[in-house]
C-alpha cells in the first residue's frame, strides 16, 4: 500500500502517514526500523505494510516507494 509521509519525529523514529483517501495513520518505532530508513521528510511517498482494519489498522513497515 502507498501513502504520503505526514509527520516524523527523529528522536522517537515514529510519526504518521496520510493514506491516499486522506486518513492519517500513525506508525511506531518498530515499523520505521523495519524499513531500514534513516530519515523521513513530510511529503515523501512511502510504501507501508499494515495489519488489521478500521480502527485496528496498524502499520508494520514503512519504506520509501520505489519504482
Coordinates of N, CA, C and O in Angstrom, one line a residue, residues 21-42:
X21 N -6.7 8.3 0.7 CA -8.0 8.8 0.9 C -8.0 10.0 2.0 O -9.0 10.5 2.4
X22 N -6.8 10.3 2.5 CA -6.6 11.4 3.4 C -6.6 11.0 4.9 O -6.5 11.8 5.8
X23 N -6.8 9.7 5.1 CA -6.9 9.2 6.5 C -5.5 9.2 7.1 O -4.5 8.6 6.6
X24 N -5.3 9.8 8.3 CA -4.0 9.8 8.9 C -3.8 8.5 9.7 O -4.8 8.0 10.4
X25 N -2.7 7.8 9.6 CA -2.4 6.6 10.4 C -1.0 6.8 11.0 O 0.0 7.1 10.3
X26 N -0.9 6.5 12.3 CA 0.4 6.6 13.0 C 1.2 5.4 12.8 O 0.7 4.3 12.7
X27 N 2.5 5.5 12.9 CA 3.4 4.4 12.9 C 4.4 4.5 14.1 O 4.8 5.6 14.4
X28 N 4.8 3.4 14.6 CA 5.8 3.4 15.7 C 7.2 3.2 15.3 O 7.5 3.0 14.1
X29 N 8.1 3.2 16.3 CA 9.5 3.0 16.1 C 9.8 1.6 15.4 O 10.6 1.6 14.4
X30 N 9.1 0.6 15.8 CA 9.3 -0.8 15.2 C 9.0 -0.8 13.7 O 9.8 -1.3 12.9
X31 N 8.0 -0.1 13.3 CA 7.6 -0.1 11.8 C 8.6 0.7 11.1 O 9.0 0.4 9.9
X32 N 9.1 1.8 11.6 CA 10.1 2.6 11.0 C 11.5 1.9 10.9 O 12.1 1.8 9.8
X33 N 11.9 1.2 11.9 CA 13.1 0.5 12.0 C 13.1 -0.7 11.0 O 14.1 -1.1 10.4
X34 N 11.9 -1.3 10.9 CA 11.8 -2.5 10.0 C 12.1 -2.1 8.5 O 12.5 -3.0 7.7
X35 N 11.8 -0.9 8.1 CA 12.1 -0.4 6.8 C 13.5 0.0 6.5 O 13.9 0.2 5.3
X36 N 14.3 0.1 7.5 CA 15.7 0.4 7.3 C 16.0 1.8 6.9 O 17.1 2.2 6.4
X37 N 15.1 2.7 7.1 CA 15.3 4.1 6.8 C 16.0 4.8 7.9 O 16.1 4.4 9.0
X38 N 16.7 6.0 7.5 CA 17.4 6.8 8.5 C 16.7 8.1 8.7 O 16.9 8.7 9.8
X39 N 15.8 8.5 7.8 CA 15.2 9.8 7.8 C 13.9 9.8 7.0 O 13.9 9.1 6.0
X40 N 12.9 10.6 7.4 CA 11.7 10.7 6.6 C 11.3 12.1 6.6 O 11.2 12.7 7.7
X41 N 11.0 12.7 5.4 CA 10.5 14.0 5.3 C 9.0 14.1 5.0 O 8.6 13.3 4.2
X42 N 8.3 15.1 5.5 CA 6.9 15.2 5.1 C 6.8 15.4 3.6 O 7.6 16.1 3.0

